[in-house]
Short mmCIF file of C-alpha atoms and ligand atoms in Angstrom, two decimals:
data_model
loop_
_atom_site.label_atom_id
_atom_site.label_comp_id
_atom_site.label_asym_id
_atom_site.label_seq_id
_atom_site.Cartn_x
_atom_site.Cartn_y
_atom_site.Cartn_z
CA MET A 1 -0.16 0.61 0.34
CA ILE A 2 1.43 4.29 -0.85
CA ASP A 3 -0.02 5.86 2.27
CA LEU A 4 -1.04 9.32 2.17
CA ARG A 5 -2.70 9.61 4.62
CA SER A 6 -1.03 11.38 6.61
CA ASP A 7 2.73 12.15 7.47
CA THR A 8 2.40 10.32 10.77
CA VAL A 9 2.18 7.30 9.23
CA THR A 10 5.77 7.08 9.26
CA LYS A 11 8.58 4.11 10.36
CA PRO A 12 11.30 4.54 12.26
CA THR A 13 13.63 4.31 10.97
CA ALA A 14 16.66 1.06 11.42
CA GLU A 15 19.16 3.83 12.84
CA MET A 16 16.67 4.85 14.75
CA ARG A 17 15.53 2.11 16.64
CA ARG A 18 19.65 0.86 17.23
CA ALA A 19 19.30 4.28 18.67
CA MET A 20 16.11 2.88 21.05
CA ALA A 21 17.60 0.34 21.33
CA GLU A 22 20.91 2.00 23.02
CA ALA A 23 19.18 4.74 24.05
CA GLU A 24 20.89 5.64 28.02
CA VAL A 25 17.65 5.83 29.33
CA GLY A 26 16.68 7.64 33.32
CA ASP A 27 13.14 8.09 35.60
CA ASP A 28 12.35 11.62 33.34
CA VAL A 29 10.08 12.94 36.10
CA TYR A 30 12.45 12.97 37.65
CA GLY A 31 14.47 14.90 35.30
CA GLU A 32 17.13 12.17 34.99
CA ASP A 33 16.54 10.39 32.23
CA PRO A 34 19.89 11.32 29.48
CA THR A 35 18.60 11.16 26.05
CA VAL A 36 15.78 13.49 27.19
CA ASN A 37 18.35 16.26 28.47
CA ARG A 38 20.25 15.92 25.58
CA LEU A 39 17.29 16.48 23.43
CA GLN A 40 15.18 19.31 24.55
CA GLU A 41 19.33 20.83 25.24
CA ARG A 42 19.10 20.43 21.29
CA ALA A 43 15.57 21.17 20.68
CA ALA A 44 16.19 24.97 22.65
CA GLU A 45 19.19 25.41 20.87
CA LEU A 46 18.79 24.76 17.47
CA PHE A 47 14.92 27.32 17.73
CA GLY A 48 17.03 29.36 19.54
CA LYS A 49 14.74 29.25 22.68
CA GLN A 50 16.11 29.24 26.96
CA ALA A 51 14.13 25.50 27.35
CA ALA A 52 12.06 22.90 25.82
CA LEU A 53 9.85 20.09 27.09
CA PHE A 54 9.25 16.88 24.94
CA VAL A 55 5.39 15.74 25.26
CA PRO A 56 3.98 12.17 24.65
CA SER A 57 1.80 14.38 20.99
CA GLY A 58 1.49 17.45 18.92
CA THR A 59 -1.95 17.51 20.68
CA MET A 60 -0.96 17.97 24.81
CA GLY A 61 2.56 20.31 23.29
CA ASN A 62 -0.29 22.68 21.80
CA GLN A 63 -3.53 23.06 24.10
CA ILE A 64 -0.61 23.02 26.78
CA CYS A 65 0.47 26.32 26.10
CA VAL A 66 -2.73 26.75 25.36
CA LYS A 67 -3.77 26.51 28.56
CA LEU A 68 -0.11 28.45 30.67
CA HIS A 69 -0.66 32.05 27.81
CA THR A 70 -4.54 32.55 28.31
CA ARG A 71 -7.52 32.28 32.28
CA PRO A 72 -10.56 30.89 31.61
CA GLY A 73 -13.48 33.04 29.96
CA THR A 74 -11.27 34.71 27.65
CA GLU A 75 -10.87 34.08 23.29
CA VAL A 76 -7.87 32.59 21.56
CA VAL A 77 -7.95 34.39 17.93
CA LEU A 78 -6.69 31.78 14.99
CA GLU A 79 -7.48 30.19 11.61
CA GLU A 80 -10.67 29.18 10.50
CA ARG A 81 -8.85 25.25 10.14
CA SER A 82 -6.46 25.38 12.31
CA HIS A 83 -5.93 22.37 13.92
CA ILE A 84 -5.92 24.16 17.77
CA PHE A 85 -9.55 25.18 16.65
CA ASN A 86 -10.51 21.94 14.52
CA TYR A 87 -9.73 18.87 15.33
CA GLU A 88 -8.10 18.77 19.38
CA MET A 89 -11.51 17.39 20.02
CA GLY A 90 -12.59 20.76 22.34
CA ALA A 91 -9.70 20.13 24.27
CA SER A 92 -9.14 24.15 25.12
CA ALA A 93 -12.89 24.32 26.34
CA VAL A 94 -13.14 21.50 28.91
CA LEU A 95 -8.99 22.83 30.10
CA SER A 96 -8.65 26.58 29.90
CA GLY A 97 -12.55 27.56 29.74
CA VAL A 98 -11.90 29.57 26.48
CA THR A 99 -13.36 29.65 23.76
CA PHE A 100 -12.03 30.54 20.25
CA ARG A 101 -12.51 33.73 18.27
CA SER A 102 -11.19 31.72 14.24
CA VAL A 103 -11.06 34.36 11.72
CA ARG A 104 -10.60 32.47 7.69
CA GLY A 105 -7.00 33.49 6.40
CA ASN A 106 -6.61 33.49 2.59
CA GLU A 107 -5.37 30.26 1.70
CA GLY A 108 -4.96 30.29 5.41
CA LEU A 109 -2.76 32.75 5.30
CA LEU A 110 -3.43 34.97 8.22
CA THR A 111 -1.89 38.86 8.57
CA TRP A 112 -2.44 41.24 11.31
CA ASP A 113 -4.99 43.03 9.51
CA LEU A 114 -7.32 39.73 9.47
CA ILE A 115 -5.73 38.83 13.60
CA LYS A 116 -6.79 43.33 14.35
CA ALA A 117 -10.24 43.15 13.47
CA ALA A 118 -10.77 39.64 15.59
CA ILE A 119 -8.78 40.66 18.80
CA HIS A 120 -10.44 42.65 22.05
CA HIS A 121 -8.15 44.37 23.48
CA GLY A 122 -9.73 47.14 25.95
CA ALA A 123 -12.95 46.34 24.41
CA PRO A 124 -15.91 47.15 26.89
CA TYR A 125 -16.73 45.05 29.94
CA TYR A 126 -18.57 43.16 28.66
CA VAL A 127 -17.19 42.33 25.00
CA THR A 128 -15.49 39.11 25.30
CA PRO A 129 -11.40 39.80 25.63
CA THR A 130 -8.90 38.46 23.88
CA SER A 131 -6.02 36.70 25.58
CA LEU A 132 -3.22 34.37 22.83
CA VAL A 133 -3.54 34.24 19.09
CA ALA A 134 -1.74 30.92 17.91
CA LEU A 135 -0.63 30.58 14.14
CA GLU A 136 -0.05 27.21 12.59
CA ASN A 137 2.55 26.62 10.20
CA THR A 138 2.98 25.00 7.57
CA HIS A 139 -1.02 25.17 8.02
CA ASN A 140 -1.63 20.94 7.19
CA MET A 141 -5.35 21.85 6.51
CA ALA A 142 -4.13 25.10 3.74
CA GLY A 143 -2.16 22.23 2.07
CA GLY A 144 1.09 23.03 3.48
CA SER A 145 1.45 26.06 2.92
CA VAL A 146 4.18 28.53 4.66
CA MET A 147 3.82 31.72 6.18
CA PRO A 148 5.87 34.46 5.21
CA LEU A 149 8.89 35.67 8.15
CA ASP A 150 7.75 39.25 7.83
CA VAL A 151 4.39 38.45 7.62
CA ALA A 152 4.35 36.62 11.82
CA GLN A 153 7.18 39.02 12.19
CA THR A 154 4.78 41.54 11.82
CA ILE A 155 1.20 39.74 14.05
CA SER A 156 4.22 39.30 16.68
CA ASP A 157 5.12 43.00 16.82
CA GLU A 158 1.42 44.00 16.98
CA VAL A 159 0.17 41.51 19.28
CA HIS A 160 2.85 42.37 21.34
CA ALA A 161 2.70 45.61 21.05
CA LEU A 162 -1.23 44.58 22.99
CA GLY A 163 0.71 43.38 25.56
CA LEU A 164 -0.59 39.32 24.04
CA PRO A 165 1.34 36.18 23.84
CA LEU A 166 1.85 34.74 20.61
CA HIS A 167 1.78 30.56 20.00
CA LEU A 168 3.11 28.30 17.04
CA ASP A 169 1.54 25.83 15.94
CA GLY A 170 4.68 24.79 14.81
CA ALA A 171 4.39 20.42 14.08
CA ARG A 172 5.76 20.85 10.16
CA VAL A 173 7.22 23.90 10.77
CA VAL A 174 10.80 22.32 9.60
CA ASN A 175 9.13 21.65 6.56
CA ALA A 176 8.56 25.61 7.16
CA ALA A 177 11.87 26.57 7.01
CA VAL A 178 13.52 23.55 5.51
CA ALA A 179 10.76 24.78 2.72
CA LEU A 180 12.07 29.21 3.37
CA ASN A 181 15.63 27.60 3.40
CA ILE A 182 15.85 29.49 6.19
CA PRO A 183 16.66 27.89 10.38
CA LEU A 184 14.40 26.87 12.52
CA ALA A 185 15.67 29.39 14.50
CA ASP A 186 13.63 32.30 12.52
CA VAL A 187 10.65 30.60 12.15
CA ALA A 188 10.17 30.26 15.85
CA GLN A 189 11.52 33.87 16.48
CA PRO A 190 8.13 36.13 16.82
CA PHE A 191 7.17 33.58 18.42
CA ASP A 192 6.14 33.40 22.82
CA SER A 193 5.91 29.08 22.23
CA VAL A 194 6.20 27.13 19.56
CA SER A 195 4.66 23.01 19.47
CA VAL A 196 7.07 21.20 16.84
CA CYS A 197 6.21 17.54 16.14
CA LEU A 198 8.82 14.83 16.07
CA SER A 199 6.57 11.48 14.87
CA LYS A 200 5.08 13.64 11.33
CA GLY A 201 7.38 13.94 8.55
CA LEU A 202 10.58 13.89 10.88
CA GLY A 203 9.51 10.50 10.99
CA ALA A 204 10.16 8.95 15.23
CA PRO A 205 6.81 7.55 16.62
CA VAL A 206 6.27 9.22 19.40
CA GLY A 207 6.64 12.45 21.05
CA SER A 208 6.37 16.59 20.42
CA LEU A 209 8.78 19.60 22.05
CA ILE A 210 7.24 22.63 23.33
CA VAL A 211 9.85 25.47 23.29
CA GLY A 212 9.79 29.16 24.71
CA THR A 213 11.48 30.54 27.09
CA LYS A 214 12.65 29.13 31.61
CA ASP A 215 9.86 30.15 33.52
CA PHE A 216 7.14 28.69 30.81
CA ILE A 217 8.64 25.89 30.53
CA ARG A 218 9.02 25.15 34.39
CA GLU A 219 5.11 26.00 34.58
CA ALA A 220 4.70 23.29 31.00
CA LYS A 221 6.36 20.31 33.50
CA ASN A 222 3.66 20.77 35.98
CA TRP A 223 0.73 20.53 33.38
CA ARG A 224 2.06 17.57 31.37
CA LYS A 225 2.45 16.07 34.48
CA LEU A 226 -0.70 17.14 35.53
CA LEU A 227 -2.32 16.11 32.02
CA GLY A 228 -0.64 12.22 32.65
CA GLY A 229 1.77 13.12 30.02
CA GLY A 230 4.38 12.40 32.59
CA MET A 231 6.65 9.33 31.13
CA ARG A 232 9.35 7.34 33.08
CA GLN A 233 12.48 5.89 30.84
CA ALA A 234 11.49 8.02 27.69
CA GLY A 235 14.74 7.99 26.77
CA VAL A 236 14.28 5.68 23.76
CA LEU A 237 12.26 8.09 22.21
CA ALA A 238 14.48 10.86 23.11
CA ALA A 239 16.51 9.22 20.78
CA ALA A 240 14.84 8.19 17.93
CA GLY A 241 13.76 12.38 18.53
CA LEU A 242 16.85 13.20 18.02
CA LEU A 243 17.71 11.65 14.69
CA ALA A 244 14.72 13.30 13.79
CA LEU A 245 15.54 16.99 14.76
CA GLU A 246 18.45 16.22 12.72
CA GLU A 247 18.90 13.50 10.39
CA SER A 248 15.06 13.44 8.73
CA PRO A 249 15.22 17.69 7.85
CA LYS A 250 17.37 16.92 5.32
CA LEU A 251 14.83 14.44 3.49
CA LEU A 252 12.08 16.43 3.97
CA ILE A 253 13.38 18.64 0.26
CA GLU A 254 12.50 15.47 -1.47
CA ASP A 255 9.34 15.03 0.17
CA HIS A 256 8.18 18.19 -0.90
CA ALA A 257 8.77 17.51 -4.32
CA ASN A 258 7.14 14.66 -4.98
CA ALA A 259 4.28 16.67 -3.22
CA ARG A 260 4.79 19.46 -5.81
CA ARG A 261 4.53 16.31 -8.35
CA LEU A 262 1.78 14.75 -7.42
CA ALA A 263 -0.36 18.39 -7.45
CA ASP A 264 0.81 18.60 -10.68
CA GLY A 265 0.17 15.24 -12.30
CA LEU A 266 -3.21 15.89 -10.27
CA ALA A 267 -3.70 18.46 -11.67
CA GLN A 268 -3.53 17.67 -15.04
CA LEU A 269 -6.60 15.20 -14.42
CA SER A 270 -10.10 16.48 -16.22
CA GLY A 271 -12.23 16.10 -12.66
CA ILE A 272 -9.73 16.83 -10.79
CA THR A 273 -8.99 21.02 -9.22
CA VAL A 274 -5.40 22.14 -7.22
CA ASN A 275 -4.81 25.05 -6.25
CA LEU A 276 -1.26 24.94 -7.05
CA ALA A 277 -0.01 27.79 -5.11
CA SER A 278 -0.77 26.55 -1.69
CA VAL A 279 1.49 23.32 -2.23
CA GLN A 280 4.71 24.83 -0.97
CA THR A 281 5.33 21.53 1.46
CA ASN A 282 4.64 18.22 1.59
CA ILE A 283 0.96 18.52 1.86
CA VAL A 284 -1.81 17.62 -1.71
CA ILE A 285 -6.11 18.94 -0.99
CA PHE A 286 -7.73 18.80 -4.18
CA ASP A 287 -11.02 18.65 -5.11
CA ILE A 288 -12.53 16.66 -6.70
CA ALA A 289 -16.22 17.77 -6.91
CA GLY A 290 -15.98 17.75 -10.80
CA THR A 291 -15.28 13.64 -10.94
CA GLY A 292 -19.17 13.70 -10.17
CA MET A 293 -17.61 11.00 -7.12
CA ALA A 294 -17.98 11.50 -3.64
CA THR A 295 -14.32 11.58 -1.14
CA ALA A 296 -15.45 8.20 -0.12
CA GLN A 297 -15.75 6.83 -3.04
CA PHE A 298 -12.59 8.30 -4.64
CA SER A 299 -10.79 6.93 -1.53
CA HIS A 300 -12.47 3.20 -1.69
CA GLU A 301 -11.30 3.47 -5.95
CA LEU A 302 -7.70 4.61 -4.30
CA LYS A 303 -7.02 1.60 -2.19
CA THR A 304 -8.73 -1.09 -4.60
CA ARG A 305 -5.30 0.18 -6.42
CA GLY A 306 -3.39 -0.15 -3.69
CA VAL A 307 -3.34 3.65 -2.57
CA LEU A 308 -4.21 5.52 1.11
CA ALA A 309 -5.88 8.59 0.54
CA ASN A 310 -8.41 10.97 2.44
CA GLY A 311 -11.33 12.99 2.31
CA ILE A 312 -11.26 16.04 3.98
CA SER A 313 -15.21 17.14 3.04
CA PRO A 314 -17.38 15.08 0.80
CA THR A 315 -14.80 16.56 -2.19
CA VAL A 316 -11.79 17.55 -0.95
CA MET A 317 -9.70 14.90 -0.43
CA ARG A 318 -5.71 15.40 1.37
CA MET A 319 -2.64 13.24 0.82
CA VAL A 320 0.77 13.59 1.99
CA THR A 321 4.20 12.59 1.14
CA HIS A 322 6.42 10.96 3.44
CA TYR A 323 9.45 9.52 3.70
CA ASP A 324 8.10 5.80 3.41
CA VAL A 325 6.27 7.18 0.03
CA SER A 326 9.25 7.23 -3.07
CA ARG A 327 9.28 9.18 -7.09
CA ALA A 328 7.74 6.28 -8.53
CA ASP A 329 5.64 6.00 -5.55
CA ILE A 330 3.82 9.23 -7.43
CA GLU A 331 3.55 7.85 -10.93
CA LYS A 332 2.09 5.22 -9.18
CA THR A 333 -0.36 7.21 -7.80
CA LEU A 334 -0.71 9.21 -10.58
CA ALA A 335 -1.82 6.60 -12.68
CA ALA A 336 -4.06 5.25 -9.88
CA ALA A 337 -6.22 8.84 -9.83
CA ALA A 338 -6.33 8.74 -13.83
CA GLU A 339 -7.84 5.25 -14.39
CA ILE A 340 -10.27 6.45 -11.95
CA CYS A 341 -11.16 9.44 -13.35
CA ARG A 342 -10.98 8.00 -16.65
CA THR A 343 -12.90 4.89 -16.19
CA THR A 344 -15.50 5.44 -12.48
CA ARG A 345 -18.46 7.16 -12.74
CA SER A 346 -20.68 7.84 -9.69
N1 LIG B 1 -2.17 16.45 12.30
C1 LIG B 1 -2.89 15.12 12.45
C2 LIG B 1 -4.31 15.67 12.26
O1 LIG B 1 -4.86 14.84 13.12
C3 LIG B 1 -5.02 16.38 11.43
C4 LIG B 1 -2.54 15.03 10.65
O2 LIG B 1 -3.02 13.56 10.60
O3 LIG B 1 -2.78 16.34 10.05
N2 LIG B 1 -1.32 19.79 14.61
C5 LIG B 1 -0.79 20.03 13.08
C6 LIG B 1 -1.57 21.52 12.82
C7 LIG B 1 -1.86 18.93 12.77
O4 LIG B 1 -1.76 18.38 12.04
C8 LIG B 1 -0.53 17.46 14.29
C9 LIG B 1 -2.02 16.43 13.51
C10 LIG B 1 -1.43 18.28 15.69
C11 LIG B 1 -1.06 19.12 15.80
C12 LIG B 1 -1.60 17.58 16.70
O5 LIG B 1 -0.61 16.02 16.82
P1 LIG B 1 -0.99 15.05 17.86
O6 LIG B 1 -0.98 13.40 16.78
O7 LIG B 1 0.92 14.51 17.65
O8 LIG B 1 -1.76 15.20 18.72
#
């Protein structure tokens, strides 16, 4: 099977498995796991922040940050299709007592003008105040689009001028840095906190990181424990995470090229529409309305031809490239899609 459902499906490399088997470990709840400590120190260094914390998932990373930046009865401003808003089970309402004010970005891209209109700052007492602005880079459901550095910097300057914090859901921020060809620290710089996933395109089996100031990370550690995310001999996971951080970014270049080829090929097919401009990293989102098929049927037809991909709405599909998908797999996928468009009618 060619699995394009997500880059979360990547399996640890042989090198990662070796490093995991040999990892030096200790009890990380006591802060005594040397491999976890190394991963956190290295992440802080790469992201140009004071400290980092290893957490079990991207969702937990985001939710701890939302919790620390906000107070109950306030609002988080974020993009309409963002992960925190749509795919984290309403956790911010449950854990932090906040509501969301969503803003429709242009291809997922929020600018200061759009955010400004949604912020309630110094508003009358009966208007829910804003406590946090949260961005997503790359933007998953906008097709892996990348936020330009100057846009992020302007938002950061303006948000901070109001005394508000700025969080980045950077599940795929390494893809963004690779696409922009700039250091991770530059992409992270405008933000007070960043969450980054090691188990997506970077290929580690489990885990994410939060980066921020020392004080923030100290508090984050308490919340990780409260949420049941304190891990013990987690060095076996951190060992894979270290390789993911050091070795995997260079592999993303090929994933991005494969996504581009996939998008170009799909755009040629009758009934399929792709916004080619949004294909900047490893995600391809395309509309199949013109084929007359619903995504459930299209996914089924792909599956019978050896390709896994999910619909994200009745007419919109998502395909995600990663290191377990080769250029030959992309060509096979395009051949399968072409055959479906040619021969299948709903
Ligand atoms: N994304 C998953 C699904 O949940 C949609 C995927 O297949 O893409 N932020 C962003 C931008 C994400 O895309 C995801 C996962 C997360 C956070 C959450 O990470 P996990 O799954 O580790 O909790």
